[in-house]
Amino acid sequence: AKAIVGTEIILTATPNTGYHFKEWQVMSGGMTIKDNKFIMPDTNVEIKAIFEEDAPPAPTEFTITVKTDGNGTASASHVKAVAGTEIILTATPNTGYHFKEWEVISGGVTISNNKFTMPNGNVTIKAIFEEDAPPAPAEFTVIFDGNGGTPSVGSMTTTNRKLTSLPSASRSGSYSFDGWYTKKNGGTKVTTDTEFHANTTVHAHWT
């Protein structure tokens, strides 16, 4: 294009998709461009339009909501995250409870090893806790001391802290077996109603 000295020249720059116009660069001609215009000098002019790539749009972040059934606390490694982020979940049960499972309320994710991959949308998850089973009552061993004779069984284990049956005992000579007692001499007679609260030795009494 040609122009006469003193003519006002108007420049237009149209960026390609994904670019925006940054500035005009004066290659030769030594004039100043202002508001995409300049006055033609008495020399040839070369101008270059500089374009710049658009910044990629910020990816959308989605929220992660973690609820509980009230029997513990739970949290996620992120409150907000973009799709594809690995989210790690933590659940801490209250005393007397243990963590049972994660329930996905919304978001359609699959949780494996307390982790899931963030989808293209919000996620709501609930931690489910379960009450601990009461501890099994401790059972004890009762040892039978023949006290001069021989018990038919050397020891038995209690059931619900009692013995379901009592062994017999025999002794050479003219002795009759009187039963099992808490002491070698005297003490209390042991029956299937006697409760044991520790490992115990009981003793045969003879007449």
mmCIF file of C-alpha atoms in Angstrom:
data_model
loop_
_atom_site.group_PDB
_atom_site.id
_atom_site.type_symbol
_atom_site.label_atom_id
_atom_site.label_comp_id
_atom_site.label_asym_id
_atom_site.label_seq_id
_atom_site.Cartn_x
_atom_site.Cartn_y
_atom_site.Cartn_z
ATOM 1 C CA ALA A 1 0.000 0.000 0.000
ATOM 2 C CA LYS A 2 1.181 3.525 -0.734
ATOM 3 C CA ALA A 3 0.298 6.786 0.970
ATOM 4 C CA ILE A 4 1.191 10.471 0.771
ATOM 5 C CA VAL A 5 3.246 12.099 3.524
ATOM 6 C CA GLY A 6 0.966 13.489 6.254
ATOM 7 C CA THR A 7 -1.883 11.066 5.601
ATOM 8 C CA GLU A 8 -3.415 9.497 8.706
ATOM 9 C CA ILE A 9 -3.033 5.739 8.435
ATOM 10 C CA ILE A 10 -5.392 3.490 10.423
ATOM 11 C CA LEU A 11 -4.189 -0.022 11.217
ATOM 12 C CA THR A 12 -6.380 -3.048 11.816
ATOM 13 C CA ALA A 13 -5.249 -6.345 13.344
ATOM 14 C CA THR A 14 -7.442 -9.452 13.540
ATOM 15 C CA PRO A 15 -6.039 -12.286 15.641
ATOM 16 C CA ASN A 16 -6.518 -15.945 14.831
ATOM 17 C CA THR A 17 -8.620 -18.016 17.230
ATOM 18 C CA GLY A 18 -6.772 -18.546 20.506
ATOM 19 C CA TYR A 19 -4.722 -15.336 20.089
ATOM 20 C CA HIS A 20 -5.198 -11.652 20.874
ATOM 21 C CA PHE A 21 -3.512 -8.575 19.457
ATOM 22 C CA LYS A 22 -0.649 -7.394 21.651
ATOM 23 C CA GLU A 23 1.070 -4.453 19.922
ATOM 24 C CA TRP A 24 2.403 -2.886 16.777
ATOM 25 C CA GLN A 25 6.116 -3.112 16.186
ATOM 26 C CA VAL A 26 7.668 -0.413 13.950
ATOM 27 C CA MET A 27 10.311 -2.180 11.840
ATOM 28 C CA SER A 28 11.255 0.966 9.844
ATOM 29 C CA GLY A 29 9.941 4.499 9.355
ATOM 30 C CA GLY A 30 10.593 5.774 12.883
ATOM 31 C CA MET A 31 7.057 7.035 13.543
ATOM 32 C CA THR A 32 4.875 6.520 16.618
ATOM 33 C CA ILE A 33 1.679 4.494 16.496
ATOM 34 C CA LYS A 34 -1.062 5.620 18.849
ATOM 35 C CA ASP A 35 -4.594 4.170 19.017
ATOM 36 C CA ASN A 36 -3.790 2.065 15.898
ATOM 37 C CA LYS A 37 -3.041 5.276 13.900
ATOM 38 C CA PHE A 38 0.011 7.118 12.695
ATOM 39 C CA ILE A 39 0.814 10.002 10.329
ATOM 40 C CA MET A 40 2.674 8.918 7.209
ATOM 41 C CA PRO A 41 6.299 10.151 7.289
ATOM 42 C CA ASP A 42 8.386 10.999 4.220
ATOM 43 C CA THR A 43 9.809 7.498 4.020
ATOM 44 C CA ASN A 44 8.691 3.947 3.532
ATOM 45 C CA VAL A 45 7.167 2.303 6.585
ATOM 46 C CA GLU A 46 7.252 -1.302 7.740
ATOM 47 C CA ILE A 47 5.038 -2.359 10.621
ATOM 48 C CA LYS A 48 4.559 -5.733 12.232
ATOM 49 C CA ALA A 49 1.489 -6.825 14.191
ATOM 50 C CA ILE A 50 2.397 -8.864 17.264
ATOM 51 C CA PHE A 51 -0.167 -11.358 18.541
ATOM 52 C CA GLU A 52 -0.097 -13.252 21.819
ATOM 53 C CA GLU A 53 -1.585 -16.608 22.708
ATOM 54 C CA ASP A 54 -4.623 -16.401 24.962
ATOM 55 C CA ALA A 55 -4.112 -17.729 28.495
ATOM 56 C CA PRO A 56 -5.928 -21.047 28.866
ATOM 57 C CA PRO A 57 -9.178 -20.608 30.778
ATOM 58 C CA ALA A 58 -8.871 -21.441 34.474
ATOM 59 C CA PRO A 59 -10.257 -24.951 34.959
ATOM 60 C CA THR A 60 -13.501 -25.121 36.907
ATOM 61 C CA GLU A 61 -13.203 -26.233 40.514
ATOM 62 C CA PHE A 62 -15.910 -28.356 42.103
ATOM 63 C CA THR A 63 -16.690 -28.772 45.783
ATOM 64 C CA ILE A 64 -16.278 -31.855 47.970
ATOM 65 C CA THR A 65 -18.693 -32.100 50.909
ATOM 66 C CA VAL A 66 -18.010 -34.735 53.581
ATOM 67 C CA LYS A 67 -20.754 -35.574 56.079
ATOM 68 C CA THR A 68 -20.916 -38.129 58.904
ATOM 69 C CA ASP A 69 -23.615 -40.046 60.741
ATOM 70 C CA GLY A 70 -22.523 -38.259 63.938
ATOM 71 C CA ASN A 71 -20.433 -41.124 65.369
ATOM 72 C CA GLY A 72 -17.076 -39.735 64.227
ATOM 73 C CA THR A 73 -15.412 -37.028 62.148
ATOM 74 C CA ALA A 74 -14.454 -37.119 58.469
ATOM 75 C CA SER A 75 -12.659 -34.882 55.998
ATOM 76 C CA ALA A 76 -11.285 -34.763 52.451
ATOM 77 C CA SER A 77 -7.807 -33.689 51.323
ATOM 78 C CA HIS A 78 -9.425 -30.908 49.240
ATOM 79 C CA VAL A 79 -12.495 -28.727 49.791
ATOM 80 C CA LYS A 80 -12.482 -27.799 46.081
ATOM 81 C CA ALA A 81 -10.723 -29.478 43.175
ATOM 82 C CA VAL A 82 -10.679 -29.651 39.387
ATOM 83 C CA ALA A 83 -11.762 -32.816 37.583
ATOM 84 C CA GLY A 84 -9.103 -35.523 37.658
ATOM 85 C CA THR A 85 -7.651 -34.578 41.061
ATOM 86 C CA GLU A 86 -7.064 -37.497 43.441
ATOM 87 C CA ILE A 87 -9.046 -36.888 46.634
ATOM 88 C CA ILE A 88 -8.026 -38.673 49.840
ATOM 89 C CA LEU A 89 -10.655 -39.186 52.552
ATOM 90 C CA THR A 90 -10.029 -39.523 56.284
ATOM 91 C CA ALA A 91 -12.473 -40.864 58.878
ATOM 92 C CA THR A 92 -11.914 -40.851 62.645
ATOM 93 C CA PRO A 93 -14.472 -42.759 64.733
ATOM 94 C CA ASN A 94 -15.633 -41.654 68.165
ATOM 95 C CA THR A 95 -14.727 -43.903 71.105
ATOM 96 C CA GLY A 96 -16.756 -47.107 70.983
ATOM 97 C CA TYR A 97 -17.195 -46.939 67.187
ATOM 98 C CA HIS A 98 -15.226 -48.006 64.129
ATOM 99 C CA PHE A 99 -15.353 -46.756 60.549
ATOM 100 C CA LYS A 100 -17.608 -48.952 58.387
ATOM 101 C CA GLU A 101 -17.815 -47.411 54.896
ATOM 102 C CA TRP A 102 -18.142 -44.359 52.690
ATOM 103 C CA GLU A 103 -21.556 -43.638 51.221
ATOM 104 C CA VAL A 104 -21.637 -41.590 48.010
ATOM 105 C CA ILE A 105 -24.605 -39.210 48.337
ATOM 106 C CA SER A 106 -24.009 -37.426 45.003
ATOM 107 C CA GLY A 107 -21.339 -37.190 42.324
ATOM 108 C CA GLY A 108 -21.352 -40.844 41.270
ATOM 109 C CA VAL A 109 -17.718 -41.523 42.228
ATOM 110 C CA THR A 110 -16.189 -44.868 43.166
ATOM 111 C CA ILE A 111 -14.181 -44.818 46.393
ATOM 112 C CA SER A 112 -11.329 -47.298 46.704
ATOM 113 C CA ASN A 113 -8.793 -47.355 49.574
ATOM 114 C CA ASN A 114 -10.307 -44.069 50.867
ATOM 115 C CA LYS A 115 -9.530 -42.329 47.543
ATOM 116 C CA PHE A 116 -11.452 -41.238 44.478
ATOM 117 C CA THR A 117 -10.831 -39.190 41.340
ATOM 118 C CA MET A 118 -12.664 -35.873 41.155
ATOM 119 C CA PRO A 119 -15.399 -35.900 38.479
ATOM 120 C CA ASN A 120 -16.691 -32.971 36.438
ATOM 121 C CA GLY A 121 -19.113 -31.930 39.179
ATOM 122 C CA ASN A 122 -19.666 -31.526 42.912
ATOM 123 C CA VAL A 123 -19.368 -34.542 45.208
ATOM 124 C CA THR A 124 -21.060 -35.283 48.554
ATOM 125 C CA ILE A 125 -19.863 -38.218 50.645
ATOM 126 C CA LYS A 126 -20.949 -39.541 54.032
ATOM 127 C CA ALA A 127 -18.830 -41.498 56.498
ATOM 128 C CA ILE A 128 -20.729 -44.359 58.145
ATOM 129 C CA PHE A 129 -19.504 -45.585 61.529
ATOM 130 C CA GLU A 130 -20.566 -48.719 63.387
ATOM 131 C CA GLU A 131 -20.717 -49.396 67.108
ATOM 132 C CA ASP A 132 -17.974 -51.704 68.381
ATOM 133 C CA ALA A 133 -19.136 -55.130 69.528
ATOM 134 C CA PRO A 134 -18.919 -55.494 73.312
ATOM 135 C CA PRO A 135 -15.760 -57.365 74.293
ATOM 136 C CA ALA A 136 -16.273 -61.089 74.738
ATOM 137 C CA PRO A 137 -16.259 -61.983 78.444
ATOM 138 C CA ALA A 138 -12.940 -63.427 79.539
ATOM 139 C CA GLU A 139 -13.018 -67.133 80.245
ATOM 140 C CA PHE A 140 -10.816 -68.837 82.813
ATOM 141 C CA THR A 141 -9.158 -72.176 83.426
ATOM 142 C CA VAL A 142 -10.089 -74.176 86.495
ATOM 143 C CA ILE A 143 -7.434 -76.699 87.596
ATOM 144 C CA PHE A 144 -8.568 -79.732 89.622
ATOM 145 C CA ASP A 145 -6.201 -80.721 92.451
ATOM 146 C CA GLY A 146 -6.867 -84.350 93.489
ATOM 147 C CA ASN A 147 -5.609 -83.530 97.015
ATOM 148 C CA GLY A 148 -4.396 -87.123 97.450
ATOM 149 C CA GLY A 149 -6.610 -88.591 94.731
ATOM 150 C CA THR A 150 -6.817 -88.398 90.944
ATOM 151 C CA PRO A 151 -9.322 -86.120 89.107
ATOM 152 C CA SER A 152 -10.967 -87.558 85.944
ATOM 153 C CA VAL A 153 -9.977 -84.292 84.165
ATOM 154 C CA GLY A 154 -6.965 -82.129 85.004
ATOM 155 C CA SER A 155 -8.551 -78.794 84.043
ATOM 156 C CA MET A 156 -11.618 -77.240 82.385
ATOM 157 C CA THR A 157 -12.415 -73.854 80.827
ATOM 158 C CA THR A 158 -15.368 -71.831 82.041
ATOM 159 C CA THR A 159 -18.343 -70.850 79.849
ATOM 160 C CA ASN A 160 -19.826 -67.486 80.868
ATOM 161 C CA ARG A 161 -17.487 -67.749 83.875
ATOM 162 C CA LYS A 162 -19.051 -71.006 85.119
ATOM 163 C CA LEU A 163 -18.307 -74.709 84.645
ATOM 164 C CA THR A 164 -20.978 -76.588 82.685
ATOM 165 C CA SER A 165 -20.126 -79.785 84.608
ATOM 166 C CA LEU A 166 -17.692 -80.963 87.295
ATOM 167 C CA PRO A 167 -15.343 -83.937 86.927
ATOM 168 C CA SER A 168 -15.256 -86.862 89.308
ATOM 169 C CA ALA A 169 -12.174 -87.992 91.233
ATOM 170 C CA SER A 170 -10.954 -91.336 92.593
ATOM 171 C CA ARG A 171 -8.593 -92.257 95.401
ATOM 172 C CA SER A 172 -7.169 -95.652 96.341
ATOM 173 C CA GLY A 173 -8.184 -96.918 99.750
ATOM 174 C CA SER A 174 -11.570 -96.541 101.449
ATOM 175 C CA TYR A 175 -12.194 -92.884 100.586
ATOM 176 C CA SER A 176 -15.362 -91.380 99.267
ATOM 177 C CA PHE A 177 -15.199 -88.207 97.155
ATOM 178 C CA ASP A 178 -17.021 -85.268 98.746
ATOM 179 C CA GLY A 179 -16.675 -82.772 95.871
ATOM 180 C CA TRP A 180 -14.515 -79.820 94.887
ATOM 181 C CA TYR A 181 -13.776 -76.939 97.245
ATOM 182 C CA THR A 182 -12.066 -73.573 97.052
ATOM 183 C CA LYS A 183 -9.452 -74.596 99.667
ATOM 184 C CA LYS A 184 -7.544 -77.788 100.507
ATOM 185 C CA ASN A 185 -9.225 -77.773 103.906
ATOM 186 C CA GLY A 186 -12.498 -75.977 104.455
ATOM 187 C CA GLY A 187 -13.444 -73.375 101.859
ATOM 188 C CA THR A 188 -16.657 -73.244 99.815
ATOM 189 C CA LYS A 189 -18.021 -76.141 97.788
ATOM 190 C CA VAL A 190 -17.847 -75.539 94.008
ATOM 191 C CA THR A 191 -20.992 -76.157 91.929
ATOM 192 C CA THR A 192 -22.046 -75.435 88.348
ATOM 193 C CA ASP A 193 -23.404 -72.121 89.731
ATOM 194 C CA THR A 194 -20.006 -70.970 91.032
ATOM 195 C CA GLU A 195 -18.643 -67.990 89.058
ATOM 196 C CA PHE A 196 -14.908 -67.792 88.436
ATOM 197 C CA HIS A 197 -13.210 -64.419 87.940
ATOM 198 C CA ALA A 198 -9.640 -65.665 87.429
ATOM 199 C CA ASN A 199 -7.741 -68.848 86.712
ATOM 200 C CA THR A 200 -8.418 -70.943 89.809
ATOM 201 C CA THR A 201 -7.308 -74.220 91.376
ATOM 202 C CA VAL A 202 -9.993 -76.190 93.231
ATOM 203 C CA HIS A 203 -9.332 -79.059 95.583
ATOM 204 C CA ALA A 204 -10.924 -82.479 96.108
ATOM 205 C CA HIS A 205 -12.221 -83.216 99.595
ATOM 206 C CA TRP A 206 -12.325 -86.791 100.825
ATOM 207 C CA THR A 207 -14.044 -88.634 103.613
#
